[in-house]
């Protein structure tokens, strides 16, 4: 498909989904699934317009973004550091790897009670849960990338006089970027799931909290505005990670750079 | 600066307790080009890794300039058959790497890198990434990178083994040209008899039990082939 055609096709796909949604709700379709009480796109758009006029909506968006970016940044830094350490140092591997392997299968959202016990404020607990969600994909992506580095790159730098520190800076960190960005992309997706869930369970504000509040007062258009907001924010942050990854790994051979 | 004498004394080398070569006695005199011949698996590359300080000897002594080799050093540069360029660095920045590791200032190393790339015929390709270069061009960049830091010993592990015949011949001419100006000792590993005869001042034939034959400059192709044929523990055609 030519590059010029791709964006219209993508836009048409979204518009078609909206059109089907509008038809199903406007016609009050009741088959096995029921659309007679389901808000249509026009209701949701109207509700979005109402909410966008209030500062509270934007405060919720900002709060969720601050939480996810803080947790994600911590996960990125510590995940890469722990991944490199456990892959390159036997000592660090023996010390940390068993701990990580036991903690990794625990869903981050199951840490809500732990977060409530550990942290003095909800805010810190939610950031912790977001961090825990993104940390393991980054850790695993980094560790695999370090182990997959061609030995010849490291040997070349060592025989040119490079110390272990220079090998780390000149070979390991740039060489693992493709794997790290794979982990960051997955981590960002999981982090959104967890930050929204944590806000729904224990938040006082934020998009997740507001969406759950709308549900409790049977404000279905409000619920769908929340869902659409989460989807859009998730898309934008994931796209930012993808874009940064592409910019930093231009050296990779790629058939299609779209 | 002079070339570095490299010496292996009754050396055994291997990986994880499995011996690749034993009883190896070999000297590359300071400033000479020693071609090491032998079939795949006889320990040629392993020997280079030992000289480079990347692989400790299981027994015996490996010496560089009379001192035991305890680890890698910029004095002993290794040029690989595989693609050893860092793919995220342009040709220029790959060559600069050798100089930056020696603490050369940015402007100075950039000028030196450009001179070396010019020397290997890649003055126009300095800003290209390795994936944008052909196999022969990548090996030229690797040669420039290896020579740029001014090593006293150059260890070359079948550096032209993956190239087509025409590119290989042109790289051999280039190598002869550049090492004529360099005072470094060169150990050139190959399994191509003609290449060894063309490049080496002396030739050593290696088997798993150590050096099986040695030839001075001017040895005939038939003599060397006969020495290789006398090694009956391999079916490989050399």
PDB file of C-alpha atoms in Angstrom, chain A residues 134-247:
ATOM      1  CA  UNK A 134       6.445  -1.212  33.849  1.00  0.00           C
ATOM      2  CA  UNK A 135       9.588  -2.395  35.640  1.00  0.00           C
ATOM      3  CA  UNK A 136       9.500  -6.082  34.670  1.00  0.00           C
ATOM      4  CA  UNK A 137       8.962  -5.703  30.907  1.00  0.00           C
ATOM      5  CA  UNK A 138      11.880  -3.221  30.853  1.00  0.00           C
ATOM      6  CA  UNK A 139      14.040  -5.527  32.983  1.00  0.00           C
ATOM      7  CA  UNK A 140      13.382  -8.597  30.832  1.00  0.00           C
ATOM      8  CA  UNK A 141      13.782  -6.709  27.540  1.00  0.00           C
ATOM      9  CA  UNK A 142      17.094  -5.256  28.727  1.00  0.00           C
ATOM     10  CA  UNK A 143      18.446  -8.540  30.070  1.00  0.00           C
ATOM     11  CA  UNK A 144      17.705 -10.385  26.833  1.00  0.00           C
ATOM     12  CA  UNK A 145      19.193  -7.559  24.774  1.00  0.00           C
ATOM     13  CA  UNK A 146      22.430  -7.633  26.791  1.00  0.00           C
ATOM     14  CA  UNK A 147      22.746 -11.395  26.390  1.00  0.00           C
ATOM     15  CA  UNK A 148      22.089 -11.144  22.642  1.00  0.00           C
ATOM     16  CA  UNK A 149      24.833  -8.550  22.005  1.00  0.00           C
ATOM     17  CA  UNK A 150      27.415  -9.884  19.538  1.00  0.00           C
ATOM     18  CA  UNK A 151      30.582 -10.715  21.485  1.00  0.00           C
ATOM     19  CA  UNK A 152      32.679  -9.367  18.614  1.00  0.00           C
ATOM     20  CA  UNK A 153      31.581  -5.757  19.371  1.00  0.00           C
ATOM     21  CA  UNK A 154      32.830  -6.010  22.930  1.00  0.00           C
ATOM     22  CA  UNK A 155      36.041  -7.781  21.872  1.00  0.00           C
ATOM     23  CA  UNK A 156      36.711  -5.083  19.275  1.00  0.00           C
ATOM     24  CA  UNK A 157      36.456  -2.291  21.850  1.00  0.00           C
ATOM     25  CA  UNK A 158      38.505  -4.188  24.435  1.00  0.00           C
ATOM     26  CA  UNK A 159      41.327  -4.836  21.959  1.00  0.00           C
ATOM     27  CA  UNK A 160      41.300  -1.148  21.045  1.00  0.00           C
ATOM     28  CA  UNK A 161      42.067  -0.445  24.694  1.00  0.00           C
ATOM     29  CA  UNK A 162      38.527   0.015  26.072  1.00  0.00           C
ATOM     30  CA  UNK A 163      37.993  -0.593  29.801  1.00  0.00           C
ATOM     31  CA  UNK A 164      34.904  -2.359  31.202  1.00  0.00           C
ATOM     32  CA  UNK A 165      33.328   1.044  31.819  1.00  0.00           C
ATOM     33  CA  UNK A 166      33.990   2.116  28.217  1.00  0.00           C
ATOM     34  CA  UNK A 167      32.573  -1.176  26.943  1.00  0.00           C
ATOM     35  CA  UNK A 168      29.426  -0.469  28.959  1.00  0.00           C
ATOM     36  CA  UNK A 169      29.119   3.077  27.594  1.00  0.00           C
ATOM     37  CA  UNK A 170      30.273   2.518  24.019  1.00  0.00           C
ATOM     38  CA  UNK A 171      28.912  -0.971  23.292  1.00  0.00           C
ATOM     39  CA  UNK A 172      26.365  -2.237  25.794  1.00  0.00           C
ATOM     40  CA  UNK A 173      24.137   0.807  26.288  1.00  0.00           C
ATOM     41  CA  UNK A 174      23.808   1.770  22.610  1.00  0.00           C
ATOM     42  CA  UNK A 175      23.656  -1.878  21.482  1.00  0.00           C
ATOM     43  CA  UNK A 176      20.752  -2.829  23.768  1.00  0.00           C
ATOM     44  CA  UNK A 177      18.507   0.089  22.752  1.00  0.00           C
ATOM     45  CA  UNK A 178      16.323  -1.975  20.376  1.00  0.00           C
ATOM     46  CA  UNK A 179      15.584  -4.499  23.155  1.00  0.00           C
ATOM     47  CA  UNK A 180      15.143  -1.782  25.763  1.00  0.00           C
ATOM     48  CA  UNK A 181      12.581   0.024  23.616  1.00  0.00           C
ATOM     49  CA  UNK A 182      10.720  -3.257  23.100  1.00  0.00           C
ATOM     50  CA  UNK A 183      10.456  -3.493  26.903  1.00  0.00           C
ATOM     51  CA  UNK A 184       9.517   0.176  27.249  1.00  0.00           C
ATOM     52  CA  UNK A 185       6.679  -0.165  24.728  1.00  0.00           C
ATOM     53  CA  UNK A 186       5.198  -3.143  26.560  1.00  0.00           C
ATOM     54  CA  UNK A 187       5.862  -1.429  29.902  1.00  0.00           C
ATOM     55  CA  UNK A 188       3.960   1.698  28.870  1.00  0.00           C
ATOM     56  CA  UNK A 189       0.893  -0.349  27.915  1.00  0.00           C
ATOM     57  CA  UNK A 190       0.881  -2.314  31.165  1.00  0.00           C
ATOM     58  CA  UNK A 191       1.557   0.852  33.182  1.00  0.00           C
ATOM     59  CA  UNK A 192      -1.638   2.465  31.833  1.00  0.00           C
ATOM     60  CA  UNK A 193      -3.712  -0.599  32.716  1.00  0.00           C
ATOM     61  CA  UNK A 194      -2.335  -0.492  36.243  1.00  0.00           C
ATOM     62  CA  UNK A 195      -2.487   3.249  36.885  1.00  0.00           C
ATOM     63  CA  UNK A 196      -6.132   3.377  35.820  1.00  0.00           C
ATOM     64  CA  UNK A 197      -7.016   0.286  37.870  1.00  0.00           C
ATOM     65  CA  UNK A 198      -5.178   1.678  40.902  1.00  0.00           C
ATOM     66  CA  UNK A 199      -6.986   5.015  40.539  1.00  0.00           C
ATOM     67  CA  UNK A 200     -10.299   3.155  40.361  1.00  0.00           C
ATOM     68  CA  UNK A 201      -9.524   1.214  43.523  1.00  0.00           C
ATOM     69  CA  UNK A 202      -7.764   3.743  45.716  1.00  0.00           C
ATOM     70  CA  UNK A 203      -7.558   7.084  43.935  1.00  0.00           C
ATOM     71  CA  UNK A 204      -9.054  10.425  44.945  1.00  0.00           C
ATOM     72  CA  UNK A 205      -8.718  11.932  41.472  1.00  0.00           C
ATOM     73  CA  UNK A 206      -7.339  11.051  38.054  1.00  0.00           C
ATOM     74  CA  UNK A 207      -8.987   9.679  34.894  1.00  0.00           C
ATOM     75  CA  UNK A 208      -9.472   6.196  36.368  1.00  0.00           C
ATOM     76  CA  UNK A 209     -11.077   7.526  39.528  1.00  0.00           C
ATOM     77  CA  UNK A 210     -13.388   9.835  37.541  1.00  0.00           C
ATOM     78  CA  UNK A 211     -14.421   7.026  35.194  1.00  0.00           C
ATOM     79  CA  UNK A 212     -15.348   4.807  38.138  1.00  0.00           C
ATOM     80  CA  UNK A 213     -17.202   7.672  39.804  1.00  0.00           C
ATOM     81  CA  UNK A 214     -19.230   8.156  36.620  1.00  0.00           C
ATOM     82  CA  UNK A 215     -20.150   4.447  36.691  1.00  0.00           C
ATOM     83  CA  UNK A 216     -21.296   4.595  40.322  1.00  0.00           C
ATOM     84  CA  UNK A 217     -23.739   7.413  39.497  1.00  0.00           C
ATOM     85  CA  UNK A 218     -24.914   5.632  36.313  1.00  0.00           C
ATOM     86  CA  UNK A 219     -23.436   8.334  34.077  1.00  0.00           C
ATOM     87  CA  UNK A 220     -22.648   6.097  31.093  1.00  0.00           C
ATOM     88  CA  UNK A 221     -21.597   8.865  28.690  1.00  0.00           C
ATOM     89  CA  UNK A 222     -19.157   9.977  31.427  1.00  0.00           C
ATOM     90  CA  UNK A 223     -17.792   6.410  31.645  1.00  0.00           C
ATOM     91  CA  UNK A 224     -17.209   6.354  27.893  1.00  0.00           C
ATOM     92  CA  UNK A 225     -15.556   9.791  27.953  1.00  0.00           C
ATOM     93  CA  UNK A 226     -13.188   8.362  30.578  1.00  0.00           C
ATOM     94  CA  UNK A 227     -12.517   5.265  28.467  1.00  0.00           C
ATOM     95  CA  UNK A 228     -11.872   7.327  25.342  1.00  0.00           C
ATOM     96  CA  UNK A 229      -9.541   9.602  27.310  1.00  0.00           C
ATOM     97  CA  UNK A 230      -7.586   6.606  28.624  1.00  0.00           C
ATOM     98  CA  UNK A 231      -7.358   5.179  25.103  1.00  0.00           C
ATOM     99  CA  UNK A 232      -6.137   8.466  23.649  1.00  0.00           C
ATOM    100  CA  UNK A 233      -3.582   9.095  26.403  1.00  0.00           C
ATOM    101  CA  UNK A 234      -2.316   5.498  26.105  1.00  0.00           C
ATOM    102  CA  UNK A 235      -2.010   5.874  22.345  1.00  0.00           C
ATOM    103  CA  UNK A 236      -0.131   9.181  22.592  1.00  0.00           C
ATOM    104  CA  UNK A 237       2.327   7.997  25.238  1.00  0.00           C
ATOM    105  CA  UNK A 238       2.985   4.698  23.427  1.00  0.00           C
ATOM    106  CA  UNK A 239       3.492   6.618  20.172  1.00  0.00           C
ATOM    107  CA  UNK A 240       6.010   8.886  21.953  1.00  0.00           C
ATOM    108  CA  UNK A 241       7.954   5.817  23.144  1.00  0.00           C
ATOM    109  CA  UNK A 242       7.845   4.297  19.639  1.00  0.00           C
ATOM    110  CA  UNK A 243       9.008   7.536  18.072  1.00  0.00           C
ATOM    111  CA  UNK A 244      11.901   7.914  20.524  1.00  0.00           C
ATOM    112  CA  UNK A 245      12.844   4.279  19.855  1.00  0.00           C
ATOM    113  CA  UNK A 246      12.875   4.806  16.100  1.00  0.00           C
ATOM    114  CA  UNK A 247      14.928   7.978  16.403  1.00  0.00           C
TER     115      UNK A 247
END
